[in-house]
């Protein structure tokens, strides 16, 4: 750019003399140029930053979105795993350990060491620290619970080996082949099909064809094998250890009172004798002569998936047949 040159008339010399700018003027001029350059540069920077996205930054944003999506998937899977673990813990404390007469494991042993914050200090400098820390804590919780549950099952296995005779006498299988029945009525308050009143149903009703085989659910001695009032043809088996099972409405009784039976031995056939509205097996489990929910006594016969389905069927079945 061509610099402007200024002249001023000097009457003393009768000449036009060149005017040179002062130092302050030069500084002001430089300041204006620098200010305009800075403003122009910032404007260009913001236009490029907000209007155009660099390839590297675009890739980073895409990768970040993928990582967050994967985090959400892992988090949901971990939720499901923790729910399964909670169900296992509940059965462990409230059934298996009760059956073995062992104290519940308790949170002290299941969650020991998880309150130590030192293990998460290395996560503080990571972006999205909160998400990573929460996921790490939940994974630690699951791993700790899994380890504690593994130890619990080891203890239960040892107790089981020490109580093989007792286990052989505890009802623990379904009295009818799982493919041969539909669940008609569950355990609890149900409506009587004949009298119409509500009553406590002390067992489960398995609807099946007449003649379907019925099996003993544990070792024991036949206490009753005869027609018994509303139960019709009925078999009671005393298993010892305060357990008794009842099989009612049979079309045929295949054992005699005083006879020793093994788990899985055929003791009768499904029928509709006594107070019954159709062919089915009424099955009860009693402990110290108190009725128990039979669905809690299938632990040797069903996979976890079949067990969950059985519980759902028992809860939803409401058509009492006796």
Coordinates of C-alpha atoms in Angstrom, one line a residue:
X1 CA 0.0 0.0 0.0
X2 CA 1.4 3.4 -0.9
X3 CA 2.1 5.6 2.1
X4 CA 0.4 9.1 2.2
X5 CA 3.0 11.9 2.4
X6 CA 1.9 15.3 3.9
X7 CA 3.5 18.7 3.4
X8 CA 2.9 22.1 5.2
X9 CA 3.8 25.6 4.1
X10 CA 6.4 27.4 6.2
X11 CA 6.1 31.2 5.8
X12 CA 9.6 31.8 7.3
X13 CA 11.3 29.8 4.6
X14 CA 8.6 30.4 2.0
X15 CA 8.7 26.6 1.3
X16 CA 6.5 23.5 1.6
X17 CA 8.1 21.3 4.2
X18 CA 7.4 17.6 4.7
X19 CA 5.5 16.6 7.8
X20 CA 6.7 13.5 9.7
X21 CA 4.2 11.8 12.1
X22 CA 5.0 11.8 15.8
X23 CA 5.9 8.7 17.7
X24 CA 2.5 8.6 19.5
X25 CA 0.8 8.9 16.1
X26 CA 2.7 6.0 14.8
X27 CA 1.8 3.9 17.9
X28 CA -1.9 4.8 17.5
X29 CA -1.7 3.9 13.8
X30 CA 0.0 0.5 14.6
X31 CA -2.6 -0.1 17.3
X32 CA -5.4 0.4 15.0
X33 CA -3.9 -1.9 12.4
X34 CA -3.2 -4.6 15.0
X35 CA -6.7 -4.3 16.5
X36 CA -8.3 -4.6 13.1
X37 CA -6.1 -7.6 12.3
X38 CA -7.1 -9.3 15.6
X39 CA -10.8 -8.7 15.0
X40 CA -10.5 -10.0 11.5
X41 CA -8.6 -13.1 12.6
X42 CA -11.0 -13.9 15.4
X43 CA -13.9 -13.5 13.0
X44 CA -12.3 -15.9 10.5
X45 CA -11.5 -18.4 13.4
X46 CA -15.1 -18.5 14.7
X47 CA -16.6 -18.8 11.2
X48 CA -14.3 -21.8 10.5
X49 CA -14.8 -23.4 14.0
X50 CA -18.6 -23.2 14.0
X51 CA -19.5 -23.4 10.3
X52 CA -17.0 -26.1 9.3
X53 CA -16.0 -29.2 11.2
X54 CA -12.5 -30.6 10.8
X55 CA -12.3 -34.3 9.7
X56 CA -10.5 -35.3 13.0
X57 CA -13.1 -33.6 15.1
X58 CA -15.9 -35.1 13.1
X59 CA -14.4 -38.6 13.6
X60 CA -14.0 -38.0 17.3
X61 CA -17.6 -36.9 17.7
X62 CA -18.7 -40.0 15.8
X63 CA -16.5 -42.3 18.0
X64 CA -17.8 -40.6 21.1
X65 CA -21.4 -41.3 20.0
X66 CA -20.6 -44.9 19.4
X67 CA -18.9 -45.3 22.8
X68 CA -21.9 -43.8 24.6
X69 CA -24.2 -46.1 22.7
X70 CA -22.0 -49.1 23.7
X71 CA -22.0 -47.8 27.3
X72 CA -25.8 -47.8 27.4
X73 CA -25.9 -51.3 26.1
X74 CA -23.4 -52.5 28.7
X75 CA -25.3 -50.7 31.4
X76 CA -28.6 -52.4 30.4
X77 CA -26.9 -55.8 30.3
X78 CA -25.4 -55.2 33.7
X79 CA -28.9 -54.2 35.0
X80 CA -30.2 -57.6 33.9
X81 CA -27.2 -59.4 35.4
X82 CA -27.7 -57.7 38.7
X83 CA -31.4 -58.6 38.7
X84 CA -30.5 -62.3 38.1
X85 CA -28.0 -62.1 40.9
X86 CA -30.5 -60.6 43.2
X87 CA -32.9 -63.5 42.5
X88 CA -30.1 -66.0 43.1
X89 CA -29.2 -64.4 46.4
X90 CA -32.8 -64.4 47.5
X91 CA -33.2 -68.1 46.8
X92 CA -29.8 -68.8 48.4
X93 CA -30.7 -67.0 51.7
X94 CA -34.4 -67.9 51.9
X95 CA -34.5 -71.4 50.6
X96 CA -31.2 -73.2 50.2
X97 CA -29.7 -72.0 53.4
X98 CA -32.9 -72.4 55.3
X99 CA -33.2 -76.0 54.0
X100 CA -29.6 -76.7 55.1
X101 CA -30.3 -74.9 58.4
X102 CA -27.5 -72.4 57.7
X103 CA -27.4 -68.7 58.5
X104 CA -28.1 -66.3 55.6
X105 CA -24.9 -64.9 54.0
X106 CA -25.8 -61.3 54.7
X107 CA -24.7 -58.0 53.1
X108 CA -21.5 -57.8 55.2
X109 CA -20.0 -60.7 53.3
X110 CA -21.6 -60.0 50.0
X111 CA -20.5 -56.4 49.7
X112 CA -17.2 -56.4 51.7
X113 CA -14.6 -53.9 50.5
X114 CA -16.8 -52.0 48.1
X115 CA -16.7 -48.8 50.1
X116 CA -13.0 -48.2 49.3
X117 CA -12.8 -45.1 47.1
X118 CA -9.1 -45.4 46.5
X119 CA -9.7 -47.9 43.6
X120 CA -11.5 -45.1 41.6
X121 CA -8.8 -42.4 42.0
X122 CA -7.2 -43.2 38.6
X123 CA -10.5 -42.4 36.9
X124 CA -10.5 -38.8 37.9
X125 CA -8.6 -37.5 34.9
X126 CA -10.8 -39.4 32.4
X127 CA -13.3 -37.5 30.3
X128 CA -16.9 -38.5 31.3
X129 CA -15.5 -39.5 34.7
X130 CA -18.9 -39.8 36.2
X131 CA -20.2 -42.3 33.7
X132 CA -17.0 -44.4 33.8
X133 CA -16.9 -44.3 37.6
X134 CA -20.5 -45.4 38.0
X135 CA -20.0 -48.3 35.5
X136 CA -16.8 -49.4 37.3
X137 CA -18.5 -49.3 40.7
X138 CA -21.4 -51.4 39.4
X139 CA -19.1 -53.9 37.7
X140 CA -17.2 -54.2 41.0
X141 CA -20.5 -54.8 42.8
X142 CA -21.4 -57.5 40.4
X143 CA -18.0 -59.2 40.6
X144 CA -18.0 -59.0 44.4
X145 CA -21.5 -60.5 44.6
X146 CA -20.6 -63.2 42.1
X147 CA -17.5 -64.1 44.1
X148 CA -19.5 -64.1 47.4
X149 CA -22.2 -66.2 45.8
X150 CA -19.6 -68.7 44.5
X151 CA -18.2 -69.1 48.1
X152 CA -21.8 -69.5 49.3
X153 CA -22.5 -72.3 46.8
X154 CA -19.2 -74.0 47.9
X155 CA -20.4 -73.9 51.5
X156 CA -23.8 -75.3 50.4
X157 CA -22.2 -78.0 48.4
X158 CA -20.2 -79.1 51.4
X159 CA -23.3 -79.0 53.6
X160 CA -25.1 -81.0 51.0
X161 CA -22.4 -83.6 50.9
X162 CA -22.7 -83.8 54.7
X163 CA -26.5 -84.2 54.5
X164 CA -27.0 -86.5 51.5
X165 CA -29.4 -88.6 53.5
X166 CA -31.5 -85.6 54.4
X167 CA -31.5 -84.3 50.8
X168 CA -32.7 -87.7 49.6
X169 CA -35.8 -87.3 51.9
X170 CA -36.7 -83.7 51.0
X171 CA -39.3 -83.2 48.2
X172 CA -37.4 -81.7 45.3
X173 CA -38.9 -82.7 42.0
X174 CA -42.2 -82.4 40.1
X175 CA -44.6 -85.3 40.8
X176 CA -45.6 -85.5 37.1
X177 CA -43.5 -85.4 33.9
X178 CA -43.2 -81.7 32.9
X179 CA -44.5 -82.5 29.4
X180 CA -47.7 -84.2 30.7
X181 CA -49.5 -81.5 32.6
X182 CA -50.8 -77.9 32.6
X183 CA -50.9 -75.8 35.7
X184 CA -54.5 -75.5 36.8
X185 CA -54.3 -73.8 40.2
X186 CA -51.5 -72.4 42.3
X187 CA -50.9 -72.2 46.1
X188 CA -52.9 -69.7 48.2
X189 CA -56.3 -68.1 48.4
X190 CA -58.5 -69.5 45.5
X191 CA -62.2 -69.7 44.7
X192 CA -63.8 -73.2 45.4
X193 CA -65.1 -74.5 42.1
X194 CA -68.0 -76.4 43.8
X195 CA -69.1 -74.2 46.7
X196 CA -68.1 -70.8 45.2
X197 CA -66.5 -69.6 48.4
X198 CA -62.9 -68.5 48.8
X199 CA -60.6 -70.8 50.6
X200 CA -56.9 -71.4 51.1
X201 CA -55.6 -73.9 48.5
X202 CA -52.8 -75.9 50.3
X203 CA -51.1 -77.3 47.2
X204 CA -50.9 -77.2 43.4
X205 CA -53.3 -78.7 40.9
X206 CA -51.7 -80.3 37.8
X207 CA -54.3 -80.9 35.1
X208 CA -53.4 -84.1 33.1
X209 CA -55.1 -87.0 31.3
X210 CA -56.5 -89.8 33.4
X211 CA -53.9 -92.5 33.8
X212 CA -50.9 -90.1 33.7
X213 CA -48.1 -91.5 35.9
X214 CA -47.5 -89.9 39.3
X215 CA -44.1 -90.1 41.0
X216 CA -42.8 -89.8 44.6
X217 CA -40.8 -86.6 45.0
X218 CA -38.4 -87.9 47.6
X219 CA -37.5 -91.1 49.5
X220 CA -39.9 -92.0 52.3
X221 CA -42.5 -94.4 53.7
X222 CA -46.1 -94.5 52.5
X223 CA -48.3 -93.4 55.4
X224 CA -51.6 -93.4 53.6
X225 CA -52.7 -95.3 50.5
X226 CA -56.5 -95.3 50.4
X227 CA -59.6 -93.4 49.5
X228 CA -59.8 -90.4 51.9
X229 CA -62.9 -88.2 51.8
X230 CA -62.7 -85.3 49.4
X231 CA -59.2 -86.2 48.4
X232 CA -60.5 -89.4 46.7
X233 CA -57.8 -92.0 46.2
X234 CA -54.9 -90.5 48.1
X235 CA -51.3 -91.3 48.9
X236 CA -49.4 -89.6 51.8
X237 CA -45.7 -90.2 52.0
X238 CA -43.7 -89.5 55.2
X239 CA -40.2 -88.5 54.3
X240 CA -38.8 -87.9 57.7
X241 CA -37.1 -84.7 58.8
X242 CA -40.7 -83.4 59.4
X243 CA -41.6 -83.5 55.7
X244 CA -44.8 -85.1 54.2
X245 CA -46.2 -85.1 50.6
X246 CA -49.8 -85.7 49.5
X247 CA -51.0 -87.0 46.1
X248 CA -54.8 -86.8 45.7
X249 CA -57.6 -87.7 43.3
X250 CA -55.7 -90.6 41.8
X251 CA -57.5 -93.0 39.5
X252 CA -55.2 -95.8 40.7
X253 CA -53.0 -96.3 43.7
X254 CA -49.8 -98.4 43.1
X255 CA -48.3 -98.6 46.6
X256 CA -49.4 -99.8 50.0
X257 CA -49.2 -98.2 53.5
X258 CA -45.8 -99.0 55.1
X259 CA -44.0 -99.4 51.8
X260 CA -40.6 -97.8 51.2
X261 CA -40.4 -95.6 48.1
X262 CA -37.6 -93.9 46.3
X263 CA -37.6 -90.5 44.6
X264 CA -39.0 -90.9 41.1
X265 CA -40.8 -94.1 41.8
X266 CA -44.3 -94.4 40.3
X267 CA -46.9 -94.4 43.1
X268 CA -50.2 -93.9 41.2
X269 CA -52.0 -92.5 38.2
X270 CA -53.9 -89.2 37.7
X271 CA -57.6 -89.4 38.1
X272 CA -60.7 -87.4 39.2
X273 CA -61.8 -89.2 42.4
X274 CA -63.2 -87.5 45.4
X275 CA -64.2 -83.8 45.3
X276 CA -62.9 -83.0 41.8
X277 CA -64.2 -81.3 38.6
X278 CA -61.8 -83.1 36.2
X279 CA -58.8 -85.3 36.0
X280 CA -55.8 -83.7 37.8
X281 CA -53.3 -84.3 40.6
X282 CA -53.6 -82.3 43.8
X283 CA -50.1 -82.2 45.3
X284 CA -49.1 -80.9 48.7
X285 CA -45.8 -80.4 50.6
X286 CA -46.1 -80.2 54.4
X287 CA -43.4 -79.3 56.9
X288 CA -44.2 -80.0 60.5
X289 CA -47.8 -80.5 59.2
X290 CA -47.9 -76.9 57.8
X291 CA -48.6 -76.6 54.1
X292 CA -45.7 -75.2 52.0
X293 CA -45.7 -73.7 48.5
X294 CA -44.6 -76.7 46.4
X295 CA -42.9 -74.4 43.8
X296 CA -40.1 -73.9 46.3
X297 CA -39.3 -77.6 46.2
X298 CA -38.4 -78.2 42.5
X299 CA -34.7 -77.3 42.8
X300 CA -33.4 -80.7 41.6
X301 CA -35.8 -81.0 38.6
X302 CA -35.8 -77.7 36.7
X303 CA -33.4 -75.4 34.9
X304 CA -33.5 -71.7 36.1
X305 CA -35.6 -70.8 33.0
X306 CA -38.1 -73.7 33.7
X307 CA -38.2 -72.7 37.4
X308 CA -39.1 -69.1 36.6
X309 CA -41.8 -70.2 34.2
X310 CA -43.2 -72.6 36.8
X311 CA -43.4 -69.8 39.4
X312 CA -45.3 -67.6 36.8
X313 CA -47.7 -70.4 36.0
X314 CA -48.4 -71.1 39.6
X315 CA -49.0 -67.5 40.4
X316 CA -51.3 -66.9 37.4
X317 CA -53.2 -70.2 37.6
X318 CA -56.5 -69.8 39.4
X319 CA -58.8 -72.6 38.2
X320 CA -59.1 -74.8 41.3
X321 CA -60.2 -78.3 40.4
X322 CA -61.0 -79.7 43.9

